[in-house]
Amino acid sequence: MTGYTMLRNGGVGNGGQTWMLRWSNRIRLTWLSFTLFIILVFFPLIAHYYLTTLDEADEAGKRIFGPRAGNELCEVKHVLDLCRIRESVSEELLQLEAKRQELNSEIAKLNLKIEACKKSIENAKQDLLQLKNVISQTEHSYKELMAQNQPKLSLPIRLLPEKDDVGLPPPKLLRSCRLHNCFDYSRCPLTSGFPVYVYDSDQLAFGSYLDPLVKQAFQATTRTNVYVTENADIACLYVILVGEMQEPLGLRPAELEQQLYSLPHWRTDGHNHLLINLSWKSNTQNLLYNVSTGRAMVAQSTFYAAQYRPGFDIVISPLVHAMSEPNFLEIPPQVPVKRKYLFSFQGEKIESLRSSLQEARSFEEEMEGDPPADYDDRIIATLKAVQDSKLDQVLVEFTCKNQPKPSLPTEWALCGEREDRLELLKLSTFALIITPGDPHLVISAGCATRLFEALEVGAIPVVLGEQVQLPYQDVLRWNEAALVVPKPRVTEVHFLLRSLSDSDLLAMRRQGRFLWETYFSTADSIFNTVLAVVRTRIQIPAAPIREEAAVEIPHRSGKAAGTDPNMADNGDLDLGPVETEPPYASPKYLRNFTLTATDLYRNWNSAPGPFHLFPHTPFDPVLPSEAKFLGSGTGFRPIGGGAGGSGKEFQAALGGNVPREQFTVVMLTYEREEVLMNSLERLNGLPYLNKVVVVWNSPKLPSEDLLWPDIGVPIMVVRTEKNSLNNRFLPWNEIETEAILSIDDDAHLRHDEIMFGFRVWREARDRIVGFPGRYHAWDIPHQSWLYNSNYSCELSMVLTGAAFFHKYYAYLYSYVMPQAIRDMVDEYINCEDIAMNFLVSHITRKPPIKVTSRWTFRCPGCPQALSHDDSHFHERHKCINFFVKVYGYMPLLYTQFRVDSVLFKTRLPHDKTKCFKFI
């Protein structure tokens, strides 16, 4: 510390040394600064000079450090850049070369594979050609076998007879005429179509004697008949209206016979002629009683035994409703089954059997044997005893309160007016019909009138007298609608009537109502029935029924249909092949001639009748119970056989006795283009789809710029005459399959659901098979029927907004079902699905089949339909009650039967078994 202080003070007290040190330090700094200046200034100059001198000593081209021009420096930099670019390009070229060699190697490998594929293709082509040859040979062999076992005969050339042909040799007795000896079959080939020529009543010599109203009704029905032709030269049958004549009769039998023989086509004996006598007001006219009709057939309501030729003449019903249609609302319902009176009878016998036999009549003189017993006294005593016993409430009156109607001898005359008789029959469970006491009077117009009135109001006829010939008895099964009891059993009638169950009574009443509506009710039905009887006897098929001609709306198809994953995502479930061939139509008219023999006494159900009154459809149905006898039928055939299989084999093939079949989608729409397009797109890729028929129900045509989706099958857009829900069930000629899937434009169904429904329908072709179920219920407080859409395990209807049904029902709905029902549908713009369920249940007496557990099928987000209106359900209540009045009873049947697929919710691979579950 002391030493440091001393140094700072200049040493040990020496002031001179301190100054010298300071000066010496300054000199050092100055020198150091100068030295640095010299180095920094002169050294670069010297170096520059030295280098410049060195460059000058060398050759001019070898200067390295000398000053250069500016352009030379630029050239050096460019060269360096090029060098770098060259190196980069060289590297890239090397890489490309390596890639090229690699690609060449791959190309060589692919060429080898292509050559191998070409060889495989050639081999496959050879195999395919061999398979085609085998298939062609197999098809040829199959056709040969089919031609040997089931030949398809071509239609023969029709041979027209001569205009004045003599015909067959005459029989010994004209009263022994039958079809084989009095009918000329050569005029009626199987392929003739059954042409009928009707003489103009106004041109007949006796035409002025005909009742004007009867003549008018007859002319009206002949104008609309499908068999009537104006060409008499090709006619199979010639029809003449001979009655009813006006009262009093101004034409004698001899004059009538002479005028008949003078007809232009009578040909001396009247073969192939049909004389029709329609009873309207009079129950006693028998115009042809003493007239020789030759070989002409006679159709009337009154016949004597010596006059009637069984299997040749026809007993017809009287013409009660000449020009008016029956009012279904005035017809009493068929339930309750039991009515106030067990049975009733009103009549008065004007003349007894014994007194009538004493009269001289030309035909009756030829009768042989003793006079028959007269049971009328025994009948009167027995019926009065039943009435007095008070066991059951019955009403029998053997004396008319007013003047009885005119009647034939031994016949029970009608009492009172028609309205009074109907009121009594409405209160009667059974209606007694006592046949005439004269057994030679096989049928009378009075008995036929009693039968007509009983069937009309639902009183089951009980005919006392087995000798009677009921109308159309050779083709109608009267035992299903009436009781025919011999007169000696009159004492057992009461016991017999009490023994019948309610179900049997309802069945008989329902069948009687059908017979009355179809064969008796109007002049049109009577004329059609008479022609059907003749046509059935000579085994000519019915004419094809009329189909609705589809007027197509032109539309453009160009938009490729997408696949909705919600519709087509079926997992590993194979729904079947999508048809790549042209659409396959169901075979038509395969039973043209066999049905005339096999269905003569048994049609597909007792309700439609035992013979074909109406023209037959391309797809004549056959009940499953009958199909075992009709292996080649095209109707309701049983499905369930086939090649068998399970798992993938079962899924990929329809199987059954008809392994190849498709269905047609009929979609009703009204100005909802976007919804329609979406629904059509959802059908893309649907297996077994033949075509789609879009029923455009709006007067406004679709937009011209609307692009319709291409779904792989034809889409036919049909224009309708008016906006009607009945258009859904019109039998369009574009529908070429038996199976129809009726579907709304907003229905939302998966492909697997549709295919499952199609499979189920093939097992029950005579029923409606669909998805949304509904049921009817009885409203006790209001004593009426209600429509119910609540979820329930019981149902009686399947909505046709998503349902399969047979095309045969489209014909019945449009042409056979009462017009009043279709008018109701048009009035409310509602209830067409209920009407179809009523029809099918009425025909088959079976409920529909519901498939899957879904209760609704509407697409989410679609515009509201008519069913969302508050009045929708109120209208459906009214429809059900109105339909019940028209049918006379409730035809709908309840069922708890539902068909579900075991794998409907569980997806399993192809090799797993798929089957049905019945709940």
mmCIF file of N, CA, C and O in Angstrom, residues 331-339 426 457-458 502 505-507 509-510 513 778 785 884 887-891:
data_model
loop_
_atom_site.group_PDB
_atom_site.id
_atom_site.type_symbol
_atom_site.label_atom_id
_atom_site.label_comp_id
_atom_site.label_asym_id
_atom_site.label_seq_id
_atom_site.Cartn_x
_atom_site.Cartn_y
_atom_site.Cartn_z
ATOM 1 N N ILE A 331 -130.134 -51.601 -50.937
ATOM 2 C CA ILE A 331 -130.081 -53.032 -50.667
ATOM 3 C C ILE A 331 -129.709 -53.231 -49.204
ATOM 4 O O ILE A 331 -128.748 -52.637 -48.714
ATOM 5 N N PRO A 332 -130.422 -54.043 -48.458
ATOM 6 C CA PRO A 332 -130.117 -54.217 -47.032
ATOM 7 C C PRO A 332 -128.774 -54.896 -46.835
ATOM 8 O O PRO A 332 -128.325 -55.678 -47.683
ATOM 9 N N PRO A 333 -128.132 -54.637 -45.717
ATOM 10 C CA PRO A 333 -126.842 -55.299 -45.442
ATOM 11 C C PRO A 333 -127.033 -56.793 -45.207
ATOM 12 O O PRO A 333 -128.125 -57.265 -44.875
ATOM 13 N N GLN A 334 -125.931 -57.524 -45.359
ATOM 14 C CA GLN A 334 -125.989 -58.975 -45.188
ATOM 15 C C GLN A 334 -125.871 -59.403 -43.733
ATOM 16 O O GLN A 334 -126.012 -60.582 -43.420
ATOM 17 N N VAL A 335 -125.557 -58.475 -42.882
ATOM 18 C CA VAL A 335 -125.512 -58.739 -41.438
ATOM 19 C C VAL A 335 -126.470 -57.780 -40.748
ATOM 20 O O VAL A 335 -126.671 -56.652 -41.221
ATOM 21 N N PRO A 336 -127.081 -58.192 -39.645
ATOM 22 C CA PRO A 336 -126.922 -59.480 -38.956
ATOM 23 C C PRO A 336 -127.470 -60.646 -39.777
ATOM 24 O O PRO A 336 -128.358 -60.475 -40.616
ATOM 25 N N VAL A 337 -126.941 -61.823 -39.481
ATOM 26 C CA VAL A 337 -127.319 -62.998 -40.255
ATOM 27 C C VAL A 337 -128.788 -63.362 -40.013
ATOM 28 O O VAL A 337 -129.544 -63.614 -40.942
ATOM 29 N N LYS A 338 -129.177 -63.401 -38.758
ATOM 30 C CA LYS A 338 -130.552 -63.757 -38.414
ATOM 31 C C LYS A 338 -131.429 -62.509 -38.492
ATOM 32 O O LYS A 338 -131.083 -61.450 -37.957
ATOM 33 N N ARG A 339 -132.584 -62.665 -39.127
ATOM 34 C CA ARG A 339 -133.532 -61.570 -39.254
ATOM 35 C C ARG A 339 -134.799 -61.882 -38.448
ATOM 36 O O ARG A 339 -134.877 -62.893 -37.743
ATOM 37 N N LYS A 426 -136.834 -58.403 -46.730
ATOM 38 C CA LYS A 426 -135.756 -57.785 -45.952
ATOM 39 C C LYS A 426 -135.789 -58.216 -44.486
ATOM 40 O O LYS A 426 -134.776 -58.146 -43.796
ATOM 41 N N VAL A 457 -132.408 -58.940 -52.010
ATOM 42 C CA VAL A 457 -132.419 -58.373 -50.658
ATOM 43 C C VAL A 457 -131.754 -59.288 -49.646
ATOM 44 O O VAL A 457 -131.778 -59.011 -48.448
ATOM 45 N N GLY A 458 -131.151 -60.378 -50.075
ATOM 46 C CA GLY A 458 -130.371 -61.208 -49.175
ATOM 47 C C GLY A 458 -131.149 -62.250 -48.416
ATOM 48 O O GLY A 458 -130.638 -62.787 -47.418
ATOM 49 N N ASP A 502 -124.413 -69.805 -38.538
ATOM 50 C CA ASP A 502 -124.368 -68.418 -39.006
ATOM 51 C C ASP A 502 -123.340 -68.235 -40.118
ATOM 52 O O ASP A 502 -123.566 -67.471 -41.064
ATOM 53 N N LEU A 505 -124.830 -69.464 -43.302
ATOM 54 C CA LEU A 505 -125.846 -68.540 -43.784
ATOM 55 C C LEU A 505 -125.211 -67.314 -44.438
ATOM 56 O O LEU A 505 -125.652 -66.862 -45.505
ATOM 57 N N LEU A 506 -124.169 -66.775 -43.816
ATOM 58 C CA LEU A 506 -123.512 -65.600 -44.391
ATOM 59 C C LEU A 506 -122.848 -65.938 -45.714
ATOM 60 O O LEU A 506 -122.894 -65.145 -46.667
ATOM 61 N N ALA A 507 -122.240 -67.121 -45.794
ATOM 62 C CA ALA A 507 -121.599 -67.526 -47.048
ATOM 63 C C ALA A 507 -122.632 -67.675 -48.163
ATOM 64 O O ALA A 507 -122.403 -67.246 -49.298
ATOM 65 N N ARG A 509 -125.593 -66.217 -48.317
ATOM 66 C CA ARG A 509 -126.140 -64.899 -48.634
ATOM 67 C C ARG A 509 -125.158 -64.105 -49.480
ATOM 68 O O ARG A 509 -125.557 -63.404 -50.424
ATOM 69 N N ARG A 510 -123.900 -64.202 -49.165
ATOM 70 C CA ARG A 510 -122.899 -63.480 -49.944
ATOM 71 C C ARG A 510 -122.814 -64.021 -51.365
ATOM 72 O O ARG A 510 -122.714 -63.258 -52.334
ATOM 73 N N ARG A 513 -125.821 -62.856 -53.292
ATOM 74 C CA ARG A 513 -125.670 -61.456 -53.696
ATOM 75 C C ARG A 513 -124.780 -61.358 -54.920
ATOM 76 O O ARG A 513 -125.060 -60.578 -55.850
ATOM 77 N N TRP A 778 -114.590 -51.370 -34.913
ATOM 78 C CA TRP A 778 -116.005 -51.040 -34.748
ATOM 79 C C TRP A 778 -116.166 -50.008 -33.648
ATOM 80 O O TRP A 778 -115.709 -50.198 -32.524
ATOM 81 N N TRP A 785 -118.010 -48.138 -38.547
ATOM 82 C CA TRP A 785 -116.633 -48.613 -38.693
ATOM 83 C C TRP A 785 -115.675 -47.441 -38.695
ATOM 84 O O TRP A 785 -115.990 -46.353 -39.176
ATOM 85 N N VAL A 884 -118.846 -50.709 -47.083
ATOM 86 C CA VAL A 884 -119.592 -51.782 -46.432
ATOM 87 C C VAL A 884 -121.030 -51.808 -46.941
ATOM 88 O O VAL A 884 -121.609 -52.876 -47.166
ATOM 89 N N TYR A 887 -120.939 -53.388 -50.529
ATOM 90 C CA TYR A 887 -120.726 -54.832 -50.529
ATOM 91 C C TYR A 887 -121.795 -55.568 -49.726
ATOM 92 O O TYR A 887 -121.973 -56.775 -49.887
ATOM 93 N N GLY A 888 -122.449 -54.858 -48.831
ATOM 94 C CA GLY A 888 -123.468 -55.492 -48.015
ATOM 95 C C GLY A 888 -122.943 -56.119 -46.752
ATOM 96 O O GLY A 888 -123.724 -56.598 -45.919
ATOM 97 N N TYR A 889 -121.663 -56.152 -46.562
ATOM 98 C CA TYR A 889 -121.047 -56.711 -45.358
ATOM 99 C C TYR A 889 -119.618 -56.187 -45.286
ATOM 100 O O TYR A 889 -119.137 -55.505 -46.193
ATOM 101 N N MET A 890 -118.910 -56.504 -44.198
ATOM 102 C CA MET A 890 -117.517 -56.094 -44.040
ATOM 103 C C MET A 890 -116.610 -57.209 -44.555
ATOM 104 O O MET A 890 -116.454 -58.251 -43.900
ATOM 105 N N PRO A 891 -116.018 -57.055 -45.733
ATOM 106 C CA PRO A 891 -115.188 -58.135 -46.283
ATOM 107 C C PRO A 891 -113.788 -58.225 -45.675
ATOM 108 O O PRO A 891 -113.130 -59.249 -45.832
#
